[in-house]
Amino acid sequence: MSESVVSDFTNLASTRVSAAAAAAAATFATLTKTAAPGIDKELQRRAYRLMHTAAAMAALYEEEKATASRYVHATARGHEAVQLAAAFLLTETDYAAPYYRDDAMLLGLGLRPYELMLQLLAKADDPFSGGRTYYAHPSLRRPGIPVIPHQSSATGMQAIPATGMAHAIKYMEGQGLKLGQVGKGVGGYEGAKESDVSNPSHPQTRIPAYPIVLCSIGDGAMTEGEVAEALQMAVLHQLPIIYLVQDNDWGISATGREMRAMNAYEFAAGFPGMLRLQVDGADFGSSHQGLGEAFAHVRARKGPALVHAKCPLLGHHTSGVRREWYRNDLESHQEQDPLPRLHQQLLRQSFAEAELTALAAEATALVRADWTLALAAPNPDPATFADHEFAPTVVTAETGERSPAGAEKALMVDAALHAVDDILREFPEALFYGQDVGGELGGVFREAALLAKKYGDARVFNTPIQEAYIVGSTAGMAAVGARPIVEIQFADYIWPALNQLVEELSKSCYLTMGKFPIPALIRVPIGAYGGGGPYHSGSIESTLLTIRGIKVVYPSNAADMKGLMRAAFLDPNPVIMLEHKGLYWSKVPGTEEAKTIEPAAGYAIPLGKAAVAQAADADKLRRGETALVVTYGMGVHWAKAASRDFPGQVEILDLRTLNPLDFEAVTAATRRHGKVLVLTEEPLMNSFAESLAGRIQRHCFEVLDAPVFTLGAANLPAIALNVELEKMMLPSAAKVAAVLEELLGY
């Protein structure tokens, strides 16, 4: 392509963008002149009163900033019109993901100023989090109000969980399941026909129409890569979701021209199949009319929608970032204030000035009265600080047959496949997705072979290369009542998902006081297996174990794989199942014992229970001639092979679950032997293994006959591709034997 042609193409593109921006500006100018026709007067009256309520709250917080600003908060000033319009269109059977500036939306949904103030002041009776999280970060299950699951500070991360909600709604409707129900493993499953979901006359449902999801988001957050993942999946699967983009042209101190090449309306043009609308977000009539069109479109199951609402930013970005520090456009934004605009529109529609004055006074009086009550409300009991880390587990004892009569030995990969097959057959709300697990392949390790053919593409399906969506969508899925099993193709690829894992999944149960635990089973093939190279061989458990609020499981044989898989699925919390690729087929020398008799369907092992993989000889134990190896995964097999050089002298404790850790079993075994080796495949420095060794030393010091030994991989950034280099880096049976010889010599 010649330089002149490139220049012409660039100029043409620029002209088109400018023309689109001019057209949008003209549209906004037209929409601001009058309220949309046909809006019920009572609805306008309610909007006016609540707009004054939101404004009075923002003003009061400024007056009382010595008290209120102890904790960072943002308000809706300038955004009230579009937020209230959205709130009035939502029903109690919908799902919503508000963002941190949406306090006017919450008022519109029916929350009292008092309740929002309790959160602002971090009081015990804060209905969302009990004083644990920020202002206007709601999470609520309440009759008459849409379900509002937990979300983080909503700077883009909320788009994926919200889209997961819509994905679950479509799945549950397609399966004829009632939304919000849970499986029989966690409290009783009740199915329903599709008509139950949409028929308001059905005796067991309040659903007036097909439910939808509203995802509220700011224009700055729309530039996040995770938002593009969400939009991609919404269009790909034609999901029932509306993305409401509130565009005030500011990030914190960065303006729109610094942050983006296009606005959200223009960006959404790249996602064919998504309805795009623009509204004047400072005008209640325009907002209600445009959003009403979007709601009708999505409720009719015509696909997702994006509504771009231009709003002024009249308050501060947050109480911690003051507008006067950097803003030079306050006057122009003030001219777009939605409150005086609505006031004038209502006067033109024959509302009396006295009535409007009375509504404003009523709102202000309520805000002042509620503030007095909120200030006097009790603070949280400090003793409750640790409540709700996890939801109570379901599997508390080993159940089912581990070694049924006549059963044959199974490979770990087959035991995993059969466990998922059993779950899908038994729990209709369960579904399985990830890269390459659907279709013909059934996983790059054949760990999902034929499941898509057996259960259909709606239940077992491929995703794009979107680790963030794969993990983050489970939060939304679970809130609706689906039970997701997902897979990250290799442990080395999990890093794009950590944002969702840390900010959404791990915190949900704690920050919602247990209202929204996330039952999600995340399968992650892990470990080196002979020439896998730097991006397919890594071990990641120590990183995962720094994330509170998730459970981490690591089986070493087929029977444990099947039992732990079921327990992980039934657990009401996020569980990561680390599955060693080198153990899948027992092809790696020394891993033959990973192949075991396959347990019967329904077999489950409680999480957090270690097992003795090999006991020491009783006589040698009495004579003090033994040592303990604490390990998991491939380490179990290295230790078994190494122990052949020391017959009867080595007990092997297989942890099986790394969090929750069975430290009671570790200390009991340590007290039996007095000599301990903690063995891992990870690089040793700053690892879980070193941490565990320190804990053992601290709690069992008086019974130790030697320092706690540790052994792991070399402290290098990646596993080398060459198999000889790989061998030098990793532990092995020979290396374990050398360490055991030294340890037993103490």
XYZ file of C-alpha atoms in Angstrom:
746
model
C 0.000 0.000 0.000
C 1.462 3.376 -1.008
C 2.146 6.131 1.498
C -0.487 8.371 -0.092
C -3.120 5.644 0.130
C -2.259 5.071 3.804
C -2.629 8.807 4.418
C -5.990 8.938 2.623
C -7.243 5.923 4.604
C -6.167 7.513 7.904
C -7.851 10.804 7.038
C -11.047 8.998 6.036
C -11.100 7.066 9.316
C -10.548 10.276 11.264
C -13.374 11.987 9.382
C -15.733 9.131 10.158
C -14.903 9.220 13.866
C -15.343 13.000 13.972
C -18.649 12.740 12.131
C -19.869 10.106 14.583
C -18.872 12.290 17.517
C -20.666 15.294 15.988
C -23.790 13.236 15.377
C -23.712 12.001 18.965
C -23.373 15.558 20.260
C -26.327 16.654 18.153
C -28.385 13.763 19.478
C -27.565 14.690 23.063
C -28.494 18.326 22.407
C -31.872 17.306 21.030
C -32.624 14.924 23.875
C -31.973 17.528 26.581
C -34.731 19.882 25.480
C -37.771 17.935 26.683
C -38.615 14.976 28.813
C -39.521 11.842 26.921
C -43.267 11.566 26.328
C -45.315 8.877 27.981
C -43.492 8.679 31.310
C -45.926 8.258 34.168
C -46.173 11.363 36.347
C -45.795 9.341 39.524
C -42.569 7.898 38.157
C -41.291 11.412 37.431
C -42.319 12.511 40.905
C -40.425 9.600 42.401
C -37.387 10.372 40.253
C -37.416 13.997 41.402
C -37.637 13.074 45.077
C -34.871 10.463 44.843
C -32.668 12.780 42.809
C -32.957 15.286 45.630
C -32.264 12.487 48.107
C -29.014 11.545 46.348
C -27.992 15.194 46.078
C -28.775 15.822 49.747
C -26.691 12.832 50.747
C -23.722 14.070 48.717
C -24.049 17.541 50.234
C -24.313 16.147 53.750
C -21.228 13.982 53.271
C -19.318 17.117 52.304
C -20.587 18.985 55.361
C -19.744 16.071 57.616
C -16.515 15.122 55.903
C -14.643 14.924 59.197
C -16.945 12.010 60.024
C -17.988 10.642 56.652
C -14.626 10.933 54.930
C -12.932 8.669 57.396
C -13.573 6.060 54.707
C -13.214 6.733 50.984
C -16.450 7.112 49.053
C -17.888 8.410 45.789
C -21.375 9.740 45.026
C -23.722 9.860 42.049
C -23.801 13.661 41.606
C -24.363 14.272 37.909
C -25.264 10.646 37.198
C -28.555 10.481 39.110
C -30.903 10.642 36.106
C -29.626 7.620 34.227
C -29.100 5.627 37.409
C -32.681 6.156 38.527
C -34.009 5.340 35.069
C -32.153 2.037 35.159
C -33.339 1.258 38.674
C -36.985 1.834 37.747
C -36.734 -0.645 34.858
C -35.210 -3.462 36.910
C -37.378 -6.088 38.583
C -36.800 -8.299 41.581
C -36.017 -11.272 39.347
C -33.241 -9.456 37.508
C -29.572 -9.361 38.416
C -27.551 -6.187 38.769
C -23.907 -5.222 39.029
C -23.821 -1.555 40.074
C -20.537 0.290 40.214
C -19.109 2.397 43.001
C -20.809 5.658 41.937
C -24.303 4.135 41.789
C -25.812 5.233 45.096
C -28.723 6.892 43.258
C -29.422 3.588 41.525
C -29.529 1.855 44.885
C -32.006 4.435 46.168
C -34.098 3.816 43.064
C -34.121 0.106 43.794
C -35.667 0.787 47.188
C -32.786 1.081 49.631
C -33.033 3.697 52.381
C -30.399 6.394 52.786
C -29.888 4.952 56.279
C -28.719 1.625 54.815
C -26.200 3.295 52.524
C -24.992 5.445 55.389
C -24.419 2.353 57.519
C -22.027 1.169 54.843
C -20.412 4.578 54.489
C -19.690 4.568 58.221
C -18.679 0.871 58.257
C -21.325 -0.010 60.825
C -22.324 -3.453 62.036
C -25.757 -3.334 60.422
C -24.457 -2.414 56.970
C -26.738 -4.786 55.007
C -24.139 -5.514 52.371
C -20.947 -6.358 54.213
C -21.278 -5.656 57.935
C -18.697 -2.875 57.766
C -16.202 -4.756 55.620
C -16.279 -2.929 52.298
C -16.612 0.494 50.690
C -19.623 2.739 50.226
C -21.924 1.807 47.314
C -20.343 -1.620 46.970
C -23.580 -3.563 47.420
C -24.348 -7.246 47.694
C -27.926 -8.116 48.419
C -30.558 -10.834 48.287
C -33.839 -9.197 49.262
C -37.428 -9.635 48.043
C -38.481 -6.809 45.766
C -34.924 -5.943 44.701
C -32.776 -7.466 41.940
C -30.125 -9.891 43.091
C -26.878 -7.948 43.527
C -23.894 -10.288 43.946
C -20.541 -9.171 45.283
C -18.193 -7.305 43.038
C -14.931 -5.519 43.652
C -14.303 -1.802 43.168
C -15.771 -2.180 39.696
C -13.157 -0.586 37.479
C -13.772 -3.076 34.706
C -13.548 -6.322 36.679
C -17.339 -6.442 37.126
C -18.006 -6.962 33.412
C -16.926 -10.604 33.471
C -18.893 -11.780 36.554
C -21.926 -9.872 35.285
C -21.640 -11.566 31.907
C -21.282 -14.864 33.744
C -24.657 -14.149 35.370
C -26.229 -13.663 31.946
C -24.505 -16.808 30.708
C -26.004 -18.767 33.598
C -29.470 -17.318 32.983
C -29.362 -18.481 29.378
C -28.051 -21.888 30.422
C -30.626 -22.392 33.169
C -33.473 -21.313 30.906
C -32.258 -23.666 28.193
C -32.166 -26.553 30.652
C -35.580 -25.739 32.105
C -34.129 -24.994 35.543
C -35.380 -22.437 38.020
C -32.938 -19.604 38.619
C -31.329 -19.363 42.017
C -31.804 -23.012 42.918
C -28.844 -25.091 44.067
C -27.875 -28.686 43.559
C -28.973 -31.538 45.755
C -25.440 -31.868 47.097
C -25.785 -28.459 48.720
C -29.321 -28.206 49.889
C -31.898 -29.810 47.619
C -32.329 -29.475 43.868
C -35.647 -28.414 42.399
C -36.068 -28.224 38.660
C -38.574 -26.143 36.702
C -39.832 -25.889 33.177
C -38.958 -22.943 30.969
C -42.497 -21.617 31.420
C -41.797 -21.304 35.143
C -39.094 -18.795 34.345
C -41.282 -16.544 32.225
C -44.852 -17.032 33.393
C -45.962 -14.576 36.105
C -49.000 -16.664 36.932
C -46.939 -19.707 37.871
C -47.662 -20.389 41.567
C -44.007 -20.907 42.526
C -42.423 -17.892 40.887
C -42.642 -14.108 41.057
C -40.913 -13.622 37.706
C -42.879 -11.070 35.647
C -40.706 -11.379 32.546
C -37.554 -12.998 31.328
C -34.800 -11.871 33.727
C -31.858 -9.845 32.533
C -28.545 -8.605 33.917
C -27.606 -4.950 34.177
C -23.875 -4.257 34.298
C -23.124 -0.660 35.236
C -19.674 0.612 34.350
C -17.728 3.842 33.891
C -16.221 4.986 30.620
C -12.663 4.746 31.957
C -13.178 1.116 32.931
C -14.380 0.318 29.404
C -10.759 0.385 28.252
C -9.926 -2.669 30.383
C -9.020 -5.787 28.415
C -11.368 -7.874 30.557
C -14.303 -5.777 29.325
C -13.531 -6.846 25.772
C -13.534 -10.483 26.909
C -16.973 -9.983 28.438
C -18.417 -8.274 25.362
C -16.987 -11.002 23.141
C -18.740 -13.729 25.106
C -21.987 -11.758 25.391
C -22.194 -11.453 21.617
C -20.844 -14.921 20.876
C -23.538 -16.533 23.042
C -26.201 -13.799 22.640
C -26.563 -13.332 26.373
C -29.307 -11.357 28.167
C -27.230 -8.469 29.485
C -27.226 -4.679 29.256
C -23.961 -2.789 29.709
C -24.788 0.703 30.990
C -21.750 2.899 30.392
C -21.818 6.140 32.381
C -19.435 8.465 30.558
C -18.363 11.614 32.420
C -15.153 11.933 30.395
C -12.902 11.491 33.410
C -10.945 8.634 34.947
C -9.456 10.072 38.078
C -7.423 12.953 36.719
C -7.105 11.524 33.207
C -9.524 12.851 30.596
C -11.240 10.884 27.879
C -8.879 12.160 25.198
C -5.948 10.769 27.199
C -7.525 7.388 27.904
C -9.268 6.260 24.750
C -9.369 6.466 20.994
C -13.162 6.163 20.943
C -16.077 6.191 23.334
C -17.926 3.071 24.431
C -20.649 3.449 21.792
C -18.043 3.520 19.044
C -16.085 0.683 20.643
C -19.170 -1.533 20.755
C -19.482 -1.292 16.975
C -16.728 -3.900 16.891
C -19.105 -6.452 18.425
C -21.749 -7.249 15.783
C -24.931 -8.565 17.311
C -24.964 -6.087 20.182
C -27.646 -3.400 20.227
C -26.028 0.030 20.712
C -27.861 3.054 22.049
C -26.889 6.547 23.196
C -28.798 8.560 25.769
C -28.332 11.818 27.585
C -27.457 10.483 31.012
C -28.245 13.835 32.623
C -31.817 13.752 31.346
C -34.264 11.406 33.060
C -36.647 11.211 30.104
C -33.958 10.432 27.556
C -32.374 7.883 29.871
C -35.658 6.131 30.666
C -36.704 5.983 27.012
C -33.353 4.655 25.754
C -32.902 2.182 28.558
C -36.497 1.047 28.137
C -35.716 0.151 24.545
C -32.625 -1.762 25.632
C -34.513 -3.625 28.373
C -37.270 -4.613 25.947
C -34.706 -5.829 23.426
C -32.851 -7.982 25.935
C -35.988 -9.300 27.652
C -37.217 -10.425 24.230
C -33.991 -12.446 23.984
C -32.769 -10.547 20.935
C -29.221 -10.365 22.267
C -27.118 -8.089 24.491
C -27.204 -4.291 24.498
C -24.845 -1.457 25.347
C -26.232 1.926 26.404
C -23.795 4.832 26.346
C -24.915 7.610 28.707
C -23.120 10.952 28.710
C -23.106 12.408 32.230
C -21.522 15.362 33.994
C -19.264 14.703 36.980
C -20.438 17.186 39.596
C -18.871 15.673 42.704
C -15.362 14.534 43.408
C -13.935 11.429 41.808
C -13.909 10.120 45.366
C -13.674 11.806 48.727
C -9.952 11.113 48.601
C -9.405 12.830 45.229
C -10.841 16.352 45.334
C -12.164 17.918 42.134
C -10.593 21.295 42.854
C -7.118 19.779 42.636
C -7.219 19.201 38.901
C -10.592 20.070 37.305
C -10.980 23.118 35.043
C -14.312 22.135 33.510
C -16.544 22.301 36.570
C -18.599 25.197 35.224
C -19.470 23.441 31.970
C -20.332 20.234 33.807
C -22.488 22.182 36.287
C -24.602 23.441 33.395
C -25.629 19.810 32.758
C -26.815 19.140 36.324
C -29.771 16.727 35.951
C -31.628 18.057 38.999
C -32.507 21.622 37.853
C -33.123 20.213 34.381
C -35.746 17.801 35.692
C -37.172 20.589 37.839
C -37.811 22.769 34.781
C -39.210 19.884 32.777
C -41.702 19.049 35.523
C -42.808 22.655 35.778
C -43.502 22.614 32.020
C -45.601 19.492 32.599
C -47.851 21.287 35.095
C -46.189 20.188 38.316
C -46.609 22.937 40.905
C -43.555 24.672 42.323
C -44.917 24.130 45.818
C -45.184 20.379 45.247
C -41.594 20.186 43.996
C -40.391 22.244 46.941
C -42.194 19.883 49.300
C -40.633 16.819 47.641
C -37.170 18.350 47.980
C -37.781 19.196 51.632
C -39.061 15.695 52.298
C -35.914 14.203 50.785
C -33.599 16.460 52.768
C -35.419 15.753 56.025
C -35.170 11.999 55.464
C -31.448 12.241 54.761
C -30.798 14.286 57.901
C -32.866 11.962 60.081
C -31.225 8.858 58.690
C -27.774 10.368 59.210
C -28.512 10.863 62.903
C -29.623 7.242 63.182
C -26.607 5.955 61.264
C -24.141 7.851 63.442
C -25.675 6.256 66.525
C -25.683 2.725 65.063
C -23.249 0.240 66.615
C -19.895 -0.624 65.137
C -19.081 -4.247 64.284
C -18.062 -6.533 67.113
C -14.284 -6.939 66.677
C -14.665 -10.598 67.563
C -16.483 -11.159 64.245
C -13.523 -10.053 62.134
C -12.813 -13.571 60.839
C -16.405 -14.628 60.167
C -17.329 -15.832 56.677
C -13.893 -16.650 55.293
C -15.546 -19.734 53.802
C -19.101 -21.004 53.603
C -19.583 -24.197 55.659
C -18.433 -27.208 53.693
C -20.752 -30.056 52.768
C -18.475 -33.107 52.614
C -17.189 -33.614 56.148
C -16.430 -37.349 56.048
C -15.285 -39.880 53.476
C -18.349 -41.302 51.729
C -18.908 -44.019 49.148
C -16.791 -46.970 48.101
C -13.078 -46.361 47.544
C -12.297 -49.908 46.390
C -15.517 -51.514 45.121
C -15.458 -55.254 44.500
C -14.554 -56.170 40.961
C -13.406 -52.676 40.002
C -10.337 -52.284 37.833
C -7.429 -49.937 38.180
C -7.850 -46.578 36.491
C -5.502 -43.869 35.314
C -5.740 -40.518 37.033
C -6.925 -38.845 33.837
C -9.740 -41.382 33.484
C -10.736 -41.074 37.132
C -11.040 -37.319 36.627
C -13.074 -37.787 33.457
C -15.418 -40.236 35.170
C -15.821 -37.932 38.180
C -16.926 -35.052 35.961
C -19.168 -37.382 33.971
C -20.858 -38.510 37.190
C -21.349 -34.894 38.279
C -22.849 -33.786 34.971
C -25.204 -36.736 34.949
C -26.343 -36.150 38.530
C -26.487 -32.343 38.731
C -28.305 -30.617 35.865
C -27.108 -27.221 37.042
C -23.471 -28.272 36.467
C -21.624 -27.254 33.323
C -18.025 -27.559 32.156
C -16.115 -25.116 29.984
C -12.632 -23.941 29.075
C -10.232 -23.982 26.164
C -10.591 -27.113 24.000
C -12.640 -29.108 26.513
C -15.686 -29.153 24.219
C -16.200 -30.358 20.672
C -14.252 -33.279 19.298
C -10.969 -32.910 21.187
C -12.271 -33.095 24.769
C -9.221 -31.430 26.278
C -5.586 -31.468 25.233
C -5.076 -34.308 27.736
C -8.365 -36.001 26.762
C -9.558 -35.258 30.280
C -12.999 -34.283 28.927
C -13.211 -36.835 26.135
C -16.728 -37.234 24.661
C -18.402 -35.164 27.382
C -19.592 -32.543 24.883
C -21.120 -35.240 22.698
C -22.824 -36.763 25.701
C -24.195 -33.619 27.353
C -24.407 -31.114 24.514
C -22.644 -27.888 23.638
C -24.658 -25.833 26.126
C -23.180 -27.786 29.052
C -19.680 -28.655 27.838
C -18.205 -26.031 25.555
C -15.074 -24.321 24.365
C -14.200 -20.763 25.285
C -11.878 -18.310 23.565
C -8.370 -17.893 24.967
C -9.778 -15.914 27.874
C -8.492 -17.120 31.215
C -9.982 -14.096 32.974
C -13.435 -14.902 31.621
C -13.112 -18.609 32.334
C -12.426 -17.954 36.027
C -14.321 -14.710 36.621
C -17.535 -15.872 34.973
C -17.886 -18.553 37.640
C -18.746 -15.832 40.173
C -21.724 -14.758 38.095
C -22.684 -18.322 37.227
C -22.817 -19.280 40.896
C -24.925 -16.251 41.861
C -27.646 -17.380 39.467
C -27.567 -21.001 40.611
C -25.415 -22.723 38.004
C -22.494 -24.853 39.205
C -19.475 -24.264 36.960
C -16.536 -26.578 36.433
C -13.886 -24.786 34.390
C -10.396 -25.535 33.197
C -7.253 -23.499 32.705
C -5.335 -25.403 30.050
C -1.920 -25.178 31.756
C -0.924 -23.782 35.136
C 1.480 -21.413 33.391
C -1.531 -19.750 31.714
C -3.453 -18.918 34.871
C -1.900 -15.493 35.401
C -4.451 -13.498 33.326
C -7.137 -14.989 35.596
C -5.550 -13.857 38.862
C -7.333 -10.500 38.820
C -10.698 -12.250 38.875
C -9.540 -14.960 41.256
C -8.204 -12.464 43.803
C -10.651 -9.578 43.521
C -13.908 -11.384 42.789
C -13.890 -15.059 43.766
C -11.733 -15.024 46.874
C -13.404 -12.047 48.568
C -17.067 -12.680 47.783
C -18.046 -14.858 50.737
C -16.205 -12.703 53.278
C -17.322 -9.308 52.001
C -20.970 -10.352 51.624
C -21.196 -11.944 55.075
C -21.739 -15.323 53.472
C -24.584 -14.255 51.149
C -22.590 -14.979 48.006
C -20.109 -17.806 48.386
C -18.876 -18.986 44.988
C -19.040 -22.724 44.394
C -16.619 -23.046 41.485
C -14.344 -25.943 40.615
C -11.309 -24.763 38.670
C -9.209 -27.536 37.139
C -5.560 -26.713 36.425
C -3.138 -29.210 34.844
C 0.255 -28.553 36.437
C 3.840 -29.702 36.724
C 6.753 -30.918 34.625
C 6.541 -34.217 32.778
C 9.585 -34.507 30.510
C 10.249 -31.837 27.893
C 7.189 -29.665 28.416
C 9.300 -26.547 28.431
C 8.969 -23.190 30.149
C 5.268 -22.481 29.485
C 3.777 -25.908 30.110
C 5.696 -27.226 33.133
C 5.445 -24.693 35.928
C 4.226 -25.154 39.494
C 2.111 -22.344 40.928
C 0.744 -23.540 44.263
C 2.686 -21.096 46.437
C 1.237 -18.142 44.534
C -2.274 -19.553 44.833
C -1.816 -20.170 48.544
C -1.218 -16.467 49.176
C -4.813 -15.856 48.036
C -7.151 -16.116 50.995
C -10.701 -17.333 50.453
C -9.944 -20.104 47.956
C -9.187 -23.781 48.505
C -6.353 -25.639 46.788
C -6.390 -29.401 46.218
C -3.556 -31.543 44.793
C -4.207 -35.305 44.412
C -1.453 -37.856 43.780
C -3.436 -40.893 42.619
C -6.603 -41.874 40.772
C -8.733 -42.732 43.812
C -7.962 -39.448 45.518
C -8.528 -37.616 42.231
C -12.061 -38.952 41.968
C -12.952 -38.431 45.623
C -11.485 -34.943 45.840
C -13.064 -33.904 42.526
C -16.539 -34.613 43.839
C -15.888 -32.947 47.186
C -14.477 -29.904 45.398
C -17.580 -29.665 43.222
C -19.901 -29.952 46.215
C -17.966 -27.412 48.256
C -19.737 -24.017 48.295
C -16.413 -22.184 47.902
C -13.935 -21.661 45.051
C -11.702 -24.738 44.774
C -8.664 -25.068 42.520
C -7.839 -28.653 41.625
C -4.170 -28.971 40.655
C -3.734 -32.055 38.464
C -0.190 -33.186 37.715
C 0.216 -33.904 34.019
C 3.027 -36.345 34.700
C 0.646 -38.467 36.791
C -2.283 -38.445 34.364
C -1.249 -41.605 32.485
C 1.402 -43.071 34.844
C 3.871 -43.035 31.953
C 6.600 -41.223 33.875
C 8.908 -43.847 35.450
C 8.103 -44.316 39.125
C 4.485 -43.145 38.906
C 2.828 -46.534 38.398
C 1.148 -46.298 41.808
C -0.807 -43.236 40.681
C -2.989 -45.795 38.910
C -5.396 -47.259 41.501
C -8.647 -49.154 41.839
C -11.305 -46.679 40.735
C -13.827 -45.721 43.419
C -17.540 -46.035 42.784
C -19.645 -43.117 41.596
C -20.457 -40.832 44.510
C -17.182 -41.399 46.327
C -15.966 -38.250 48.088
C -13.041 -37.318 50.319
C -13.370 -34.283 52.611
C -11.061 -31.425 51.726
C -8.369 -30.693 54.295
C -7.630 -34.300 55.244
C -4.128 -35.672 54.673
C -3.458 -39.385 54.182
C -0.539 -41.655 55.061
C 0.669 -42.804 51.658
C 3.291 -45.078 53.222
C 3.749 -46.089 56.849
C 7.060 -46.790 58.571
C 7.933 -50.103 60.211
C 6.691 -50.159 63.803
C 9.894 -51.623 65.234
C 12.101 -49.071 63.496
C 9.740 -46.324 64.623
C 10.166 -47.456 68.263
C 13.944 -47.436 67.872
C 13.945 -43.890 66.499
C 15.258 -44.952 63.086
C 12.575 -43.311 60.952
C 11.841 -40.032 59.211
C 8.754 -38.339 57.804
C 8.321 -36.938 54.296
C 5.537 -34.386 54.003
C 4.609 -33.885 50.364
C 1.902 -33.986 47.690
C 1.455 -34.643 43.976
C 4.563 -35.937 42.229
C 6.490 -35.664 45.485
C 4.636 -38.703 46.812
C 6.080 -40.853 44.041
C 9.611 -39.468 44.342
C 9.486 -40.199 48.055
C 8.206 -43.747 47.531
C 10.948 -44.521 45.061
C 13.622 -42.981 47.301
C 12.390 -44.848 50.383
C 13.253 -48.203 48.822
C 16.849 -47.463 49.848
C 15.664 -47.217 53.478
C 13.231 -50.122 54.004
C 10.687 -49.430 56.736
C 12.319 -46.140 57.739
C 10.190 -43.601 55.833
C 6.616 -42.507 56.439
C 5.086 -40.471 53.615
C 2.282 -38.061 54.453
C 0.310 -37.021 51.362
C -1.281 -33.666 52.127
C -3.864 -33.975 49.296
C -5.276 -30.524 50.167
C -2.952 -27.543 50.577
C -5.649 -25.163 51.806
C -7.228 -25.974 54.160
C -4.105 -27.678 55.420
C -4.345 -30.704 57.685
C -1.714 -29.339 60.041
C -2.992 -31.594 62.793
C -1.928 -34.626 60.744
C 1.427 -32.969 60.032
C 2.157 -32.303 63.697
C 0.998 -35.768 64.768
C 3.289 -37.405 62.210
C 6.155 -35.106 63.171
C 5.777 -36.128 66.796
C 5.934 -39.784 65.769
C 9.264 -39.435 63.979
C 11.116 -36.287 65.100
C 12.772 -35.959 61.682
C 10.958 -34.273 58.775
C 11.560 -33.546 55.103
C 9.111 -31.256 53.312
C 9.252 -32.061 49.596
C 7.868 -29.997 46.697
C 8.246 -29.675 42.939
C 8.234 -25.895 43.138
C 11.347 -23.737 43.295
C 12.140 -23.846 46.982
C 12.890 -20.258 47.901
C 9.898 -18.509 49.549
C 7.677 -21.473 48.755
C 4.762 -23.131 50.535
C 7.204 -25.916 51.475
C 9.548 -23.505 53.248
C 6.600 -21.886 54.995
C 5.343 -25.266 56.169
C 8.800 -26.225 57.384
C 8.869 -23.040 59.463
C 5.492 -23.834 60.991
C 6.594 -27.342 61.885
C 9.741 -25.988 63.496
C 7.718 -23.449 65.480
C 5.047 -25.852 66.753
C 7.037 -29.079 67.123
C 10.445 -27.786 68.145
C 10.628 -29.796 71.366
C 10.216 -33.158 69.578
C 12.525 -32.553 66.632
C 15.767 -34.504 66.471
C 17.033 -32.531 63.474
C 16.253 -29.320 61.608
C 13.273 -29.619 59.285
C 14.737 -30.375 55.863
C 13.286 -29.047 52.609
C 13.788 -30.048 48.996
C 12.397 -28.466 45.859
C 13.272 -27.365 42.354
C 16.119 -25.005 41.569
C 15.337 -21.325 42.128
C 15.068 -20.432 38.462
C 12.393 -18.515 36.542
C 11.293 -21.321 34.209
C 11.619 -25.017 33.432
C 14.056 -25.561 30.571
C 12.869 -27.414 27.463
C 15.852 -29.767 27.195
C 15.073 -32.867 29.249
C 18.576 -33.092 30.706
C 18.404 -29.490 31.874
C 14.945 -30.215 33.274
C 16.305 -33.153 35.287
C 19.004 -30.954 36.778
C 16.392 -28.427 37.906
C 13.762 -30.728 39.413
C 13.785 -33.025 42.433
C 14.035 -36.729 41.714
C 14.026 -40.016 43.608
C 17.824 -39.932 43.730
C 17.895 -36.406 45.131
C 15.273 -37.289 47.733
C 17.272 -40.367 48.723
C 20.396 -38.256 49.264
C 18.504 -35.876 51.546
C 16.896 -38.760 53.457
C 20.288 -40.337 54.057
C 21.517 -37.099 55.615
C 18.337 -36.644 57.651
C 18.312 -40.206 59.000
C 21.964 -39.787 59.987
C 21.129 -37.213 62.657
